[in-house]
Structures are given as structure tokens and as C-alpha cells.
Amino acid sequence: MNVGKLCHRYIRQSTFFIIGLSLLGLLVMQLSMLDEILYPILYSVIFSFVVEVVDALIWRRVALRAPESLPTFFIGVSGFRMLAALAFMFIYYLATDSDNMLAFLLVFMIYYFVLMTHHTIFFRKVMRG
């Protein structure tokens, strides 16, 4: 198991998912004339990319230095991701009006669940060898 290559593969796959979701969101925005989802898409991209890269880099460090701690890492990263998402949604709520909140939640949750599913499948395959 080459940890460095796996880390780069995870970041690359996550980036492809983020770009794909963004293009799909922009297509929906254009076809449905839903201009109010542009900023939720942009904020979801920023959050997703930062969390995925940080997740991959910390995983690489843990896998290289303390591989016996990986199960604890996976539990911790799930909790971190959820708390970070809740904090991000709360900050968005405070920064914008409540009219845009529903659109933001729907867009953000799509990114969150797709990337959480990718995380689970990717690392399950990695751990099984």
C-alpha cells in the first residue's frame, strides 16, 4: 500500500466529484433559472475541497506514523466533518438572509453526502487491501 499515491488518488477523485457536482449544479441553475443556487454551489465547493484535502493529508500522516490508529482516525474524521458542516451552515445562516437558507441547505447536503459516501467507499477498499 503506497500511502502517498493513495492520498493523491483520494484528492484527485474528490476533486472530480466536486467538479462534477458543480457542473451539474450549474446546469440545473441554467436550465431551471435558479440563480439563487450560485453562491451555495460556490460555498459548498470551498468547504468540500478544504475538508477533503485536510482529510487526505491527515490520513496520510496517520497511516505513515501510526497505522494502528486508523480506526480511531476514521471515527474522528466523521465527527470533525459533521461539526465543521454544522458550523459552516450556522455561519452561512448568520451571514445571509433566511430566504436563501433552504437552497443552501439542499445544495450543501448534496455535496456533503456524495463526498461522505466517496470517503466511506474509498477507505473501505483501502483498508481491505
Coordinates of N, CA, C and O in Angstrom, one line a residue:
M1 N 0.9 -1.2 0.0 CA 0.0 0.0 0.0 C 0.9 1.2 0.0 O 1.6 1.5 1.0
N2 N 0.9 2.0 -1.1 CA 1.7 3.2 -1.2 C 0.8 4.4 -0.7 O -0.1 4.8 -1.4
V3 N 1.0 4.8 0.5 CA 0.2 5.8 1.1 C 0.1 7.1 0.3 O -0.9 7.7 0.2
G4 N 1.3 7.5 -0.2 CA 1.4 8.8 -0.9 C 0.5 8.8 -2.2 O -0.2 9.7 -2.4
K5 N 0.6 7.7 -2.9 CA -0.2 7.5 -4.1 C -1.7 7.5 -3.8 O -2.6 8.0 -4.5
L6 N -2.1 6.8 -2.7 CA -3.5 6.7 -2.3 C -4.0 8.0 -1.9 O -5.1 8.4 -2.2
C7 N -3.2 8.8 -1.2 CA -3.6 10.1 -0.8 C -3.9 11.0 -2.0 O -4.9 11.7 -2.1
H8 N -3.0 11.0 -3.0 CA -3.2 11.8 -4.2 C -4.4 11.3 -5.0 O -5.1 12.1 -5.6
R9 N -4.6 10.0 -5.0 CA -5.8 9.4 -5.7 C -7.1 9.9 -5.0 O -8.0 10.3 -5.7
Y10 N -7.1 9.9 -3.7 CA -8.2 10.3 -3.0 C -8.5 11.8 -3.3 O -9.7 12.2 -3.5
I11 N -7.5 12.6 -3.2 CA -7.7 14.1 -3.5 C -8.2 14.2 -5.0 O -9.1 15.0 -5.2
R12 N -7.6 13.5 -5.9 CA -8.0 13.6 -7.3 C -9.4 13.2 -7.5 O -10.2 13.9 -8.2
Q13 N -9.8 12.1 -6.9 CA -11.2 11.6 -7.0 C -12.2 12.6 -6.4 O -13.2 12.9 -6.9
S14 N -11.8 13.1 -5.2 CA -12.7 14.1 -4.5 C -12.8 15.3 -5.4 O -13.9 15.9 -5.5
T15 N -11.7 15.8 -6.0 CA -11.8 16.9 -6.9 C -12.7 16.7 -8.1 O -13.5 17.5 -8.4
F16 N -12.6 15.5 -8.7 CA -13.5 15.2 -9.8 C -15.0 15.2 -9.3 O -15.8 15.6 -10.1
F17 N -15.3 14.6 -8.2 CA -16.6 14.6 -7.7 C -17.1 16.1 -7.4 O -18.2 16.4 -7.8
I18 N -16.3 16.9 -6.9 CA -16.6 18.3 -6.6 C -16.9 19.0 -7.9 O -17.9 19.7 -8.0
I19 N -16.0 18.8 -8.9 CA -16.2 19.5 -10.2 C -17.5 19.0 -10.9 O -18.2 19.7 -11.4
G20 N -17.7 17.6 -10.8 CA -18.9 17.1 -11.4 C -20.1 17.6 -10.8 O -21.1 18.0 -11.5
L21 N -20.2 17.6 -9.5 CA -21.4 18.2 -8.8 C -21.6 19.6 -9.1 O -22.7 20.1 -9.3
S22 N -20.5 20.4 -9.2 CA -20.6 21.8 -9.6 C -21.1 22.0 -11.0 O -22.0 22.9 -11.2
L23 N -20.6 21.2 -11.9 CA -21.1 21.4 -13.3 C -22.6 21.0 -13.4 O -23.4 21.6 -14.1
L24 N -22.9 19.9 -12.7 CA -24.3 19.5 -12.6 C -25.2 20.6 -12.0 O -26.3 20.9 -12.5
G25 N -24.7 21.2 -10.9 CA -25.5 22.3 -10.3 C -25.6 23.5 -11.2 O -26.7 24.1 -11.2
L26 N -24.5 23.8 -11.9 CA -24.6 25.0 -12.8 C -25.6 24.7 -14.0 O -26.3 25.6 -14.4
L27 N -25.6 23.4 -14.4 CA -26.5 23.0 -15.5 C -28.0 23.2 -15.0 O -28.8 23.7 -15.7
V28 N -28.2 22.7 -13.8 CA -29.6 22.8 -13.2 C -29.9 24.3 -13.1 O -31.0 24.7 -13.3
M29 N -28.9 25.1 -12.6 CA -29.2 26.5 -12.4 C -29.6 27.2 -13.8 O -30.5 28.0 -13.8
Q30 N -28.9 26.8 -14.8 CA -29.2 27.4 -16.1 C -30.5 26.9 -16.7 O -31.3 27.7 -17.3
L31 N -30.8 25.6 -16.6 CA -32.0 25.1 -17.2 C -33.2 25.5 -16.4 O -34.3 25.7 -17.0
S32 N -33.1 25.7 -15.1 CA -34.3 26.0 -14.3 C -34.3 27.5 -13.9 O -35.2 27.9 -13.2
M33 N -33.3 28.2 -14.3 CA -33.2 29.6 -14.0 C -33.3 29.9 -12.5 O -34.0 30.7 -12.0
L34 N -32.5 29.1 -11.8 CA -32.4 29.2 -10.3 C -31.1 29.9 -10.0 O -30.1 29.3 -9.6
D35 N -31.1 31.2 -10.2 CA -29.9 32.0 -9.9 C -29.5 32.0 -8.4 O -28.3 32.2 -8.1
E36 N -30.4 31.7 -7.5 CA -30.1 31.7 -6.1 C -29.2 30.5 -5.6 O -28.8 30.5 -4.5
I37 N -28.9 29.6 -6.5 CA -28.1 28.5 -6.0 C -26.6 28.7 -6.4 O -25.8 27.8 -6.1
L38 N -26.3 29.8 -7.1 CA -24.9 30.0 -7.4 C -24.0 30.1 -6.2 O -22.9 29.4 -6.1
Y39 N -24.3 31.0 -5.3 CA -23.5 31.1 -4.1 C -23.5 29.8 -3.2 O -22.4 29.5 -2.7
P40 N -24.6 29.2 -3.0 CA -24.5 27.9 -2.3 C -23.5 26.9 -3.0 O -22.8 26.1 -2.3
I41 N -23.5 26.9 -4.3 CA -22.6 26.0 -5.0 C -21.2 26.4 -4.7 O -20.3 25.5 -4.4
L42 N -20.9 27.7 -4.8 CA -19.5 28.2 -4.6 C -19.1 27.9 -3.2 O -17.9 27.4 -2.9
Y43 N -19.9 28.1 -2.2 CA -19.5 27.9 -0.8 C -19.4 26.4 -0.5 O -18.5 26.0 0.2
S44 N -20.2 25.6 -1.1 CA -20.1 24.1 -1.0 C -18.8 23.6 -1.6 O -18.2 22.7 -1.0
V45 N -18.4 24.1 -2.7 CA -17.2 23.7 -3.3 C -16.0 24.1 -2.4 O -15.1 23.2 -2.2
I46 N -16.0 25.3 -1.9 CA -14.9 25.7 -1.0 C -14.8 24.8 0.2 O -13.8 24.2 0.6
F47 N -16.0 24.6 0.9 CA -16.0 23.7 2.1 C -15.5 22.3 1.8 O -14.7 21.7 2.4
S48 N -16.1 21.8 0.7 CA -15.8 20.4 0.3 C -14.3 20.2 0.0 O -13.7 19.2 0.5
F49 N -13.8 21.1 -0.8 CA -12.4 20.9 -1.2 C -11.5 21.0 0.0 O -10.6 20.2 0.2
V50 N -11.7 22.0 0.9 CA -10.9 22.2 2.1 C -10.9 20.9 3.0 O -9.9 20.4 3.4
V51 N -12.1 20.5 3.2 CA -12.3 19.3 4.1 C -11.7 18.0 3.5 O -11.0 17.3 4.2
E52 N -11.9 17.8 2.2 CA -11.3 16.6 1.6 C -9.8 16.6 1.6 O -9.2 15.6 1.8
V53 N -9.2 17.8 1.3 CA -7.8 17.8 1.3 C -7.2 17.7 2.7 O -6.2 16.9 2.9
V54 N -7.8 18.3 3.6 CA -7.3 18.2 5.0 C -7.5 16.7 5.5 O -6.6 16.2 6.1
D55 N -8.6 16.1 5.2 CA -8.8 14.7 5.5 C -7.8 13.8 4.9 O -7.2 13.0 5.6
A56 N -7.5 14.0 3.6 CA -6.5 13.2 3.0 C -5.1 13.4 3.5 O -4.3 12.4 3.7
L57 N -4.7 14.6 3.8 CA -3.4 14.8 4.3 C -3.2 14.3 5.7 O -2.1 13.8 6.1
I58 N -4.2 14.5 6.6 CA -4.1 13.9 7.9 C -4.1 12.4 7.9 O -3.4 11.7 8.6
W59 N -4.9 11.8 7.0 CA -4.9 10.3 6.8 C -3.5 9.8 6.4 O -3.1 8.9 7.0
R60 N -2.9 10.5 5.5 CA -1.6 10.1 5.1 C -0.6 10.1 6.3 O 0.2 9.2 6.5
R61 N -0.7 11.2 7.1 CA 0.2 11.3 8.2 C 0.0 10.2 9.2 O 0.9 9.6 9.7
V62 N -1.3 9.9 9.5 CA -1.7 8.9 10.5 C -1.2 7.5 9.9 O -0.7 6.7 10.6
A63 N -1.5 7.3 8.6 CA -1.2 6.0 8.0 C 0.3 5.7 8.0 O 0.7 4.6 8.2
L64 N 1.1 6.7 7.9 CA 2.6 6.6 7.9 C 3.2 6.4 9.3 O 4.1 5.7 9.5
R65 N 2.6 7.2 10.2 CA 3.2 7.2 11.6 C 2.6 6.3 12.6 O 3.3 5.8 13.5
A66 N 1.3 6.1 12.5 CA 0.6 5.2 13.5 C -0.5 4.5 12.8 O -1.7 4.8 13.1
P67 N -0.3 3.5 12.0 CA -1.3 2.8 11.2 C -2.3 2.1 12.2 O -3.5 1.9 11.8
E68 N -1.9 1.8 13.4 CA -2.8 1.1 14.3 C -3.9 2.1 14.8 O -4.9 1.7 15.3
S69 N -3.7 3.4 14.6 CA -4.7 4.4 15.0 C -5.7 4.7 13.9 O -6.5 5.6 14.1
L70 N -5.7 4.1 12.8 CA -6.6 4.4 11.7 C -8.0 4.3 12.0 O -8.8 5.1 11.6
P71 N -8.5 3.2 12.7 CA -9.9 3.1 13.1 C -10.4 4.3 13.9 O -11.4 4.9 13.7
T72 N -9.5 4.8 14.8 CA -9.8 6.0 15.6 C -9.9 7.2 14.7 O -10.7 8.1 14.9
F73 N -9.0 7.3 13.8 CA -9.0 8.4 12.8 C -10.3 8.5 12.0 O -10.8 9.5 11.9
F74 N -10.7 7.3 11.5 CA -12.0 7.3 10.7 C -13.2 7.8 11.5 O -14.0 8.5 11.0
I75 N -13.2 7.4 12.8 CA -14.3 7.9 13.7 C -14.2 9.4 13.9 O -15.1 10.2 13.8
G76 N -13.0 9.8 14.2 CA -12.7 11.2 14.4 C -13.0 12.1 13.2 O -13.5 13.2 13.4
V77 N -12.6 11.7 12.1 CA -12.8 12.5 10.9 C -14.3 12.6 10.6 O -14.8 13.6 10.1
S78 N -15.1 11.6 10.9 CA -16.5 11.7 10.7 C -17.1 12.7 11.6 O -18.0 13.5 11.2
G79 N -16.7 12.7 12.8 CA -17.2 13.7 13.8 C -16.8 15.1 13.4 O -17.5 16.1 13.5
F80 N -15.5 15.2 13.0 CA -15.0 16.5 12.6 C -15.8 17.1 11.4 O -16.1 18.2 11.3
R81 N -16.0 16.2 10.4 CA -16.7 16.6 9.2 C -18.1 17.1 9.5 O -18.6 18.1 9.0
M82 N -18.8 16.4 10.4 CA -20.1 16.8 10.8 C -20.1 18.1 11.6 O -21.0 19.0 11.3
L83 N -19.2 18.3 12.5 CA -19.2 19.5 13.3 C -18.8 20.7 12.4 O -19.3 21.8 12.5
A84 N -17.8 20.4 11.5 CA -17.4 21.5 10.6 C -18.6 21.9 9.7 O -18.8 23.1 9.4
A85 N -19.4 20.9 9.2 CA -20.5 21.2 8.4 C -21.6 22.0 9.1 O -22.1 23.0 8.6
L86 N -21.9 21.6 10.4 CA -22.8 22.4 11.2 C -22.4 23.8 11.4 O -23.1 24.7 11.3
A87 N -21.1 24.0 11.7 CA -20.5 25.3 12.0 C -20.6 26.1 10.7 O -21.0 27.3 10.7
F88 N -20.3 25.5 9.6 CA -20.3 26.2 8.3 C -21.8 26.7 7.9 O -22.0 27.8 7.5
M89 N -22.7 25.8 8.2 CA -24.1 26.1 7.9 C -24.6 27.2 8.8 O -25.3 28.1 8.4
F90 N -24.2 27.2 10.1 CA -24.6 28.2 11.0 C -24.0 29.6 10.6 O -24.7 30.6 10.7
I91 N -22.7 29.6 10.2 CA -22.1 30.8 9.8 C -22.8 31.4 8.5 O -23.1 32.6 8.4
Y92 N -23.2 30.5 7.6 CA -23.9 30.9 6.4 C -25.3 31.5 6.8 O -25.7 32.5 6.3
Y93 N -25.9 30.9 7.8 CA -27.2 31.4 8.3 C -27.1 32.8 8.8 O -27.9 33.6 8.6
L94 N -26.0 33.0 9.6 CA -25.8 34.3 10.2 C -25.5 35.4 9.2 O -25.8 36.5 9.4
A95 N -24.8 35.0 8.1 CA -24.3 35.9 7.1 C -25.3 36.3 6.0 O -25.1 37.3 5.4
T96 N -26.3 35.4 5.9 CA -27.3 35.7 4.8 C -28.7 35.8 5.3 O -28.9 35.5 6.5
D97 N -29.6 36.1 4.4 CA -31.0 36.2 4.9 C -31.6 34.8 4.8 O -31.1 33.9 4.2
S98 N -32.7 34.6 5.5 CA -33.3 33.2 5.6 C -33.9 32.8 4.3 O -34.2 31.6 4.2
D99 N -34.1 33.7 3.4 CA -34.7 33.2 2.1 C -33.8 32.3 1.3 O -34.3 31.4 0.6
N100 N -32.5 32.5 1.4 CA -31.6 31.7 0.7 C -31.2 30.4 1.4 O -30.5 29.6 0.9
M101 N -31.6 30.3 2.7 CA -31.1 29.2 3.5 C -31.5 27.8 3.0 O -30.7 26.9 3.0
L102 N -32.7 27.6 2.5 CA -33.2 26.4 2.0 C -32.4 25.9 0.8 O -32.0 24.7 0.7
A103 N -32.2 26.8 -0.1 CA -31.4 26.5 -1.3 C -30.0 26.1 -0.9 O -29.4 25.1 -1.4
F104 N -29.4 26.8 0.1 CA -28.1 26.5 0.5 C -28.0 25.1 1.2 O -27.1 24.3 0.9
L105 N -29.0 24.8 2.0 CA -29.0 23.5 2.7 C -29.1 22.4 1.7 O -28.4 21.3 1.9
L106 N -30.0 22.5 0.7 CA -30.2 21.4 -0.3 C -28.9 21.2 -1.1 O -28.4 20.1 -1.2
V107 N -28.3 22.3 -1.5 CA -27.0 22.2 -2.3 C -25.9 21.6 -1.4 O -25.2 20.7 -1.8
F108 N -25.8 22.2 -0.2 CA -24.7 21.8 0.7 C -24.8 20.3 1.1 O -23.8 19.6 1.1
M109 N -26.0 19.8 1.3 CA -26.2 18.5 1.7 C -25.9 17.5 0.6 O -25.4 16.4 0.9
I110 N -26.2 17.9 -0.6 CA -25.8 17.0 -1.7 C -24.3 16.8 -1.8 O -23.8 15.7 -1.9
Y111 N -23.5 17.9 -1.7 CA -22.1 17.8 -1.7 C -21.6 17.0 -0.5 O -20.8 16.1 -0.6
Y112 N -22.2 17.2 0.7 CA -21.8 16.6 1.9 C -22.0 15.0 1.8 O -21.1 14.3 2.1
F113 N -23.2 14.6 1.4 CA -23.5 13.2 1.3 C -22.7 12.5 0.2 O -22.3 11.3 0.4
V114 N -22.5 13.1 -0.9 CA -21.8 12.5 -2.0 C -20.3 12.3 -1.6 O -19.7 11.2 -1.8
L115 N -19.7 13.3 -1.0 CA -18.3 13.2 -0.5 C -18.2 12.3 0.7 O -17.1 11.6 0.8
M116 N -19.1 12.2 1.5 CA -19.1 11.3 2.7 C -19.2 9.8 2.1 O -18.5 9.0 2.6
T117 N -20.0 9.6 1.1 CA -20.1 8.3 0.5 C -18.8 7.9 -0.2 O -18.3 6.8 0.0
H118 N -18.2 8.9 -0.9 CA -16.9 8.6 -1.5 C -15.9 8.3 -0.5 O -15.1 7.3 -0.6
H119 N -15.8 9.0 0.6 CA -14.9 8.8 1.7 C -15.0 7.3 2.2 O -14.1 6.6 2.4
T120 N -16.3 7.0 2.5 CA -16.5 5.6 3.1 C -16.1 4.5 2.1 O -15.4 3.6 2.5
I121 N -16.5 4.6 0.8 CA -16.2 3.6 -0.1 C -14.7 3.5 -0.4 O -14.1 2.4 -0.4
F122 N -14.0 4.7 -0.5 CA -12.6 4.7 -0.8 C -11.8 4.0 0.3 O -11.0 3.2 0.0
F123 N -12.0 4.5 1.5 CA -11.2 3.9 2.6 C -11.6 2.5 3.0 O -10.8 1.8 3.5
R124 N -12.8 2.1 2.7 CA -13.2 0.7 2.9 C -12.4 -0.2 2.0 O -11.8 -1.2 2.4
K125 N -12.2 0.2 0.7 CA -11.4 -0.5 -0.2 C -9.9 -0.5 0.2 O -9.3 -1.5 0.1
V126 N -9.5 0.6 0.7 CA -8.1 0.7 1.1 C -7.8 -0.2 2.3 O -6.8 -0.9 2.3
M127 N -8.7 -0.2 3.2 CA -8.4 -1.0 4.4 C -8.6 -2.5 4.2 O -7.9 -3.3 4.9
R128 N -9.4 -2.8 3.2 CA -9.5 -4.3 2.9 C -8.3 -4.8 2.0 O -8.1 -6.0 1.9
G129 N -7.6 -3.8 1.5 CA -6.4 -4.2 0.8 C -6.6 -4.3 -0.7 O -6.0 -4.8 -1.5

